XYZ file of C-alpha atoms in Angstrom:
362
model
C -0.130 -0.348 -0.208
C 1.359 3.633 -0.718
C 2.634 5.173 2.135
C 0.798 8.298 2.146
C -2.840 6.702 1.792
C -1.247 3.515 4.646
C -0.777 7.305 6.525
C -3.765 8.408 6.320
C -6.469 5.425 6.941
C -4.059 4.282 9.685
C -3.357 7.366 11.635
C -4.809 10.754 10.831
C -7.738 10.580 12.761
C -6.289 10.217 16.036
C -5.014 13.937 16.603
C -1.672 11.248 18.188
C 1.591 14.142 17.898
C -0.514 15.683 21.224
C -1.768 13.585 24.197
C -5.823 12.990 25.228
C -5.134 16.304 27.740
C -4.758 18.490 25.176
C -7.276 17.213 23.038
C -9.960 19.406 22.286
C -13.783 18.711 22.248
C -13.806 18.846 18.355
C -10.422 15.902 18.223
C -12.513 14.248 21.100
C -14.964 13.476 19.180
C -13.693 13.510 15.204
C -11.055 10.767 17.390
C -14.516 9.020 18.842
C -15.981 8.927 15.693
C -13.801 6.800 14.726
C -13.678 3.777 17.496
C -17.182 4.400 16.878
C -16.711 2.705 13.029
C -14.550 -0.368 14.547
C -16.582 -1.454 17.119
C -19.321 -4.362 17.681
C -22.665 -1.336 18.438
C -22.981 -3.706 21.693
C -19.117 -2.664 22.816
C -19.653 0.856 22.019
C -22.935 1.049 24.836
C -20.817 0.137 26.685
C -17.631 1.623 26.534
C -20.284 4.746 26.956
C -21.708 3.421 29.891
C -18.330 3.197 31.405
C -17.268 6.241 29.964
C -20.047 8.634 31.456
C -17.996 10.671 33.670
C -14.389 9.397 33.083
C -12.637 9.368 29.797
C -10.198 7.301 30.186
C -10.420 4.592 27.902
C -11.774 6.464 25.990
C -7.351 7.637 26.016
C -6.580 3.993 26.792
C -8.493 2.565 22.554
C -6.516 6.138 21.736
C -3.272 4.719 22.388
C -4.240 1.318 21.390
C -5.345 3.227 17.862
C -2.092 5.088 17.341
C 0.598 1.631 17.808
C -1.399 -0.691 15.808
C -2.954 1.821 13.503
C -6.935 2.289 13.074
C -7.747 0.239 9.937
C -4.410 -3.052 10.095
C -5.407 -6.422 8.983
C -5.133 -9.592 9.607
C -7.276 -12.653 8.988
C -9.976 -9.927 7.317
C -10.445 -8.124 11.069
C -9.524 -4.973 11.614
C -5.716 -5.699 14.379
C -7.739 -2.689 15.885
C -11.922 -4.108 16.618
C -10.025 -7.132 17.794
C -7.835 -5.629 20.359
C -10.718 -3.241 22.161
C -13.753 -4.775 21.748
C -12.338 -7.658 23.600
C -10.631 -5.245 26.063
C -14.573 -3.517 27.040
C -16.066 -6.875 26.790
C -13.406 -7.279 29.488
C -14.037 -4.168 31.549
C -15.577 -4.462 35.576
C -15.609 -0.028 35.436
C -13.238 2.183 34.999
C -10.310 2.621 37.215
C -7.249 1.738 36.544
C -7.072 -1.767 37.827
C -9.815 -2.880 35.525
C -8.438 -1.023 32.324
C -4.997 -2.675 33.118
C -6.360 -6.601 33.214
C -8.983 -6.417 30.503
C -4.952 -4.850 28.562
C -3.584 -7.665 29.777
C -6.131 -10.251 27.853
C -6.837 -8.521 24.518
C -3.746 -6.752 23.464
C -2.089 -11.003 22.500
C -3.895 -10.459 18.718
C -0.744 -8.116 17.742
C 1.723 -10.668 18.040
C -0.473 -12.623 14.876
C 0.507 -9.142 12.782
C 3.880 -9.085 10.510
C 3.689 -6.104 9.273
C 6.947 -4.753 6.863
C 7.978 -1.871 5.219
C 9.719 -1.076 2.285
C 12.785 1.632 2.394
C 12.760 3.706 -0.847
C 14.801 2.870 -3.468
C 15.135 -1.017 -2.345
C 13.666 -3.570 -3.263
C 11.176 -5.696 -0.991
C 14.271 -7.898 0.071
C 15.144 -5.520 2.269
C 12.019 -5.626 4.068
C 11.851 -3.972 8.298
C 9.585 -6.122 10.374
C 7.807 -3.417 13.430
C 8.722 -5.320 16.210
C 5.751 -4.629 18.064
C 8.471 -4.538 21.649
C 9.691 -1.526 20.385
C 7.325 1.090 19.682
C 3.687 1.995 18.525
C 3.026 1.080 14.632
C 3.395 5.428 14.155
C 6.071 6.033 15.984
C 7.485 3.165 12.984
C 6.597 4.207 10.117
C 6.887 7.882 10.949
C 11.004 7.250 11.287
C 11.504 4.806 8.354
C 11.616 6.350 4.537
C 9.027 4.008 3.264
C 7.984 2.896 0.151
C 4.911 1.390 1.517
C 3.475 -1.109 3.981
C 2.375 -4.596 3.746
C 0.372 -6.540 6.595
C 0.420 -10.763 7.306
C -0.730 -12.602 9.375
C 2.056 -15.495 11.292
C 0.368 -18.556 12.879
C 2.121 -17.939 15.866
C 2.704 -20.244 18.356
C 3.734 -19.598 22.761
C 4.095 -22.519 24.098
C 5.733 -20.802 26.967
C 4.515 -17.770 26.557
C 1.059 -16.729 28.048
C -2.096 -14.713 25.130
C -2.912 -13.347 28.635
C 0.349 -11.894 29.314
C 2.365 -10.696 25.711
C 0.325 -6.724 27.391
C 2.873 -7.418 30.070
C 6.228 -6.189 28.226
C 4.666 -3.783 27.060
C 2.373 -2.367 30.356
C 4.466 0.558 30.166
C 4.061 1.837 26.796
C 0.816 2.651 28.396
C 0.565 3.094 32.138
C 2.764 4.928 33.826
C 4.873 4.004 37.784
C 2.194 4.078 39.493
C -0.897 2.598 38.121
C 1.477 -0.363 36.659
C 1.733 -1.202 40.994
C -1.203 -0.654 41.399
C -2.602 -3.281 39.830
C 0.028 -5.341 40.960
C -2.106 -4.585 44.793
C 1.977 -3.583 45.947
C 1.676 -2.640 49.574
C 4.185 -0.356 51.490
C 6.849 -3.189 53.699
C 8.910 0.078 55.450
C 10.556 3.303 54.881
C 14.835 3.406 54.414
C 16.279 5.521 57.026
C 18.774 6.187 55.095
C 18.761 8.634 51.956
C 20.169 7.030 48.643
C 23.934 8.526 47.303
C 25.357 8.659 44.375
C 28.786 6.847 44.961
C 31.803 5.734 42.701
C 32.131 1.333 41.715
C 36.093 2.078 42.620
C 35.478 -2.699 41.735
C 33.465 -1.940 38.336
C 37.340 -3.780 36.681
C 37.155 -6.370 38.510
C 33.493 -6.819 37.054
C 34.747 -5.486 33.599
C 37.627 -8.827 33.957
C 34.845 -11.586 34.517
C 32.767 -9.823 31.010
C 35.560 -9.179 28.764
C 36.106 -13.036 29.383
C 32.314 -13.835 29.676
C 32.308 -11.871 26.267
C 33.789 -14.559 23.910
C 31.354 -17.678 24.857
C 28.521 -15.453 25.088
C 27.995 -12.179 24.429
C 24.234 -11.260 25.517
C 24.820 -11.049 28.957
C 27.838 -8.253 28.505
C 25.277 -6.821 27.069
C 22.540 -7.322 29.505
C 24.832 -6.604 31.771
C 25.932 -2.652 30.440
C 21.701 -2.657 30.536
C 22.048 -2.733 33.831
C 24.686 -0.200 34.802
C 23.288 2.173 32.048
C 19.048 2.453 33.539
C 20.522 2.560 37.205
C 23.832 5.468 36.843
C 26.151 4.895 40.013
C 23.302 5.380 42.906
C 24.123 3.230 46.380
C 20.025 2.203 46.691
C 21.293 0.516 50.680
C 24.237 2.557 51.731
C 26.695 -0.383 51.018
C 29.624 1.796 49.254
C 28.874 0.964 46.006
C 26.406 1.460 43.351
C 23.164 -0.956 43.742
C 23.682 -2.134 40.030
C 27.427 -3.413 41.005
C 26.006 -5.803 43.899
C 22.925 -7.139 40.539
C 25.406 -7.601 38.113
C 28.098 -9.322 40.912
C 25.724 -11.785 42.563
C 24.236 -12.152 38.728
C 27.479 -13.800 37.842
C 27.830 -15.434 40.286
C 24.288 -17.853 39.514
C 25.599 -18.046 36.368
C 29.110 -19.245 37.184
C 27.844 -21.882 39.264
C 24.940 -22.697 36.523
C 27.595 -22.991 34.129
C 29.347 -26.037 35.933
C 27.228 -27.832 36.403
C 24.526 -27.549 33.812
C 26.571 -25.694 30.573
C 25.945 -22.660 29.104
C 22.693 -22.133 27.859
C 21.228 -23.187 31.591
C 23.272 -20.858 32.948
C 22.495 -17.671 30.915
C 18.821 -18.834 31.926
C 19.574 -18.148 35.160
C 21.575 -15.386 34.549
C 18.814 -13.824 33.200
C 15.932 -15.114 36.195
C 18.448 -13.961 38.668
C 19.260 -10.148 36.489
C 14.854 -9.961 35.833
C 14.249 -10.334 39.744
C 16.033 -7.753 41.097
C 14.967 -5.382 38.460
C 11.418 -6.203 39.639
C 12.492 -5.508 42.983
C 14.036 -2.580 41.201
C 10.934 -1.392 39.593
C 8.697 -2.108 43.111
C 10.899 0.391 45.385
C 9.142 3.931 45.571
C 12.114 6.610 45.170
C 11.334 10.450 46.237
C 12.667 13.544 46.308
C 11.189 16.927 47.532
C 7.882 15.266 46.256
C 8.934 14.265 42.760
C 8.841 9.869 42.907
C 10.953 8.871 40.113
C 8.459 6.838 37.316
C 10.725 4.492 35.593
C 8.194 4.182 32.279
C 9.620 7.305 31.845
C 12.510 7.633 31.966
C 16.076 5.316 33.537
C 16.921 5.818 37.161
C 20.203 6.832 35.894
C 17.923 10.352 34.328
C 15.971 10.554 37.213
C 18.756 10.672 39.902
C 20.976 12.843 37.990
C 17.876 15.858 37.968
C 17.273 14.675 41.977
C 21.227 14.352 43.242
C 20.150 14.475 46.667
C 17.841 13.399 49.759
C 16.249 10.417 47.452
C 14.257 8.418 50.295
C 13.239 4.780 49.291
C 9.932 3.380 50.195
C 10.118 -0.232 49.402
C 6.957 -2.546 48.033
C 5.979 -5.593 47.384
C 2.772 -7.503 45.023
C 0.558 -9.079 46.297
C -1.608 -9.916 43.666
C -2.815 -13.198 43.342
C -1.681 -14.507 40.078
C 0.701 -17.178 38.115
C 1.397 -14.297 34.764
C 4.835 -13.508 34.521
C 3.967 -10.431 36.149
C 8.282 -9.476 36.352
C 7.718 -9.936 31.861
C 6.449 -6.250 33.169
C 9.914 -4.454 33.707
C 11.416 -6.338 31.373
C 12.594 -4.530 28.671
C 13.997 -2.509 30.119
C 17.414 -4.684 30.609
C 16.402 -7.308 28.147
C 16.810 -7.060 24.495
C 13.638 -9.084 22.016
C 16.424 -12.035 21.274
C 16.936 -12.029 25.100
C 13.320 -12.680 25.590
C 12.718 -16.401 24.399
C 13.951 -18.066 26.291
C 10.676 -17.420 28.203
C 8.841 -17.913 24.234
C 8.601 -14.921 23.135
C 9.879 -15.374 19.548
C 12.171 -13.517 18.050
C 10.544 -10.286 15.282
C 8.110 -11.561 12.258
C 9.013 -15.058 13.377
C 6.168 -17.804 14.725
C 7.638 -19.409 17.690
C 10.411 -18.735 20.137
C 13.658 -20.036 19.682
C 16.038 -20.251 22.035
C 19.558 -19.658 20.636
C 21.512 -20.925 24.302
C 20.298 -23.282 23.308
C 22.910 -23.846 20.458
C 25.406 -22.192 23.326
């Protein structure tokens, strides 16, 4: 499809360049009309009743449309319609907890869409496939120089990843940290009396020596460690005299070495990722404040936030208490893991039908 026509059909009514709160009544009504045309009548009536006093669900619907396009089709059905009809059916009220639950139950058809763009002046062999975990379809198409965009279907097999867990991967694209933790039913555990500080990692050379040795065996370990360091920066959350990332990396590498000796490299990588994932999960369940402002991990890295709030960071530890068998840690995974790394949790690579853990070849 010619790119101009494709962009107009999918995004023109959405006023995607504006935040919902800055839209005027005419712009909002235009968006609502576009949504109305793509929903079942019964679903539309329920949506109107839920949005009687609160437009947050309309805002979510608009954001989903920006993410997947209004008219992207799979199996002759609009992807947006498949998602929103299911999402509104799952809603019990307009609360943020109900919205997040409905989102995680409904977004999975996004995995069935293989959307490719052909760069200008090149053949179809040079086509690029959209990765839904990296950003919206709108931003992907805006930031690329495509002649055309086409859509096909993937018969995706989710063997280790449940359908209702797909949404956890991109939850942070639609909801802020406070909302996600509210969904997880977080409770306050304790407030640390000491303040977080920025310190230098004097012993980082020791880690670097280990990473240099691992790089020849499994470079993915090195890349993940570097992402953890870049994401966290030099803040010492627990006043141990070293940046917190140092403790996360060293404990994860220790687990990696122990498992590699007993079970081999493939198993060691899985254990390493589990250690990193669990500790990033705990980090994002902390409430870190400075002068009344809290860190929102969905908006920026801890390194970036601390650079703007260098002193007086108080920390409150929280813990998820929602009873569920969903892999809630997936909500934080893309902060430090790549799409390829996620194969260990059953996430297929971009444009692939099923997950193949590349570590099995190590």
